[in-house]
Short mmCIF file of C-alpha atoms in Angstrom, two decimals:
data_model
loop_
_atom_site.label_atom_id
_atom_site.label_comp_id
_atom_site.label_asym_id
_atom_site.label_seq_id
_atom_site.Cartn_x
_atom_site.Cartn_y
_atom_site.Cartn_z
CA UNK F 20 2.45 8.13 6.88
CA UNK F 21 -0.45 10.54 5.82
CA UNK F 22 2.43 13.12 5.42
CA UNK F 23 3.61 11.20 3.20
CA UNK F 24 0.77 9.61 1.15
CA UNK F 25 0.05 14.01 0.74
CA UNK F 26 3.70 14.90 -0.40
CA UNK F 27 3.31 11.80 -3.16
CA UNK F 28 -0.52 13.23 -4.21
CA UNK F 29 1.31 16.75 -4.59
CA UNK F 30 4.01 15.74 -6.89
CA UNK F 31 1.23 13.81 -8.62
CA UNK F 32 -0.91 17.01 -9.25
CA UNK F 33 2.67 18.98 -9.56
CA UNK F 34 3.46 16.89 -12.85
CA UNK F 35 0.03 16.57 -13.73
CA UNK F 36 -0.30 20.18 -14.19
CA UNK F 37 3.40 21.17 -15.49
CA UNK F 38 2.48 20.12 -18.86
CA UNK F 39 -0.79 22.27 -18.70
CA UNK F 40 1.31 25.73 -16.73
CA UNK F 41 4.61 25.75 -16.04
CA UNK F 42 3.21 26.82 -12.26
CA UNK F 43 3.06 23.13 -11.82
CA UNK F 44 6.75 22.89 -10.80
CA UNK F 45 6.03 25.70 -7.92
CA UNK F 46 3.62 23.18 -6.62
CA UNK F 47 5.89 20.81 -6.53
CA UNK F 48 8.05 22.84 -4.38
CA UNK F 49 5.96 24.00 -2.39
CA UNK F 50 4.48 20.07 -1.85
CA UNK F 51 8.06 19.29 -1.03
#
């Protein structure tokens, strides 16, 4: 479950920084 709370808070910060850099996505990614 902690795995997954994590993988939710990365796509959280992911999107939360796409509109700021476009490196946001690569987060995302990588969070996946």
């Amino acid at each position: 479950m902690r795995l997954v709370r994590t993988d939710r808070a990365g796509i959280v910060i992911g999107r939360a920084l796409t509109p700021l850099v476009n490196r946001g996505d690569a987060l995302v990614h990588i969070a996946q």
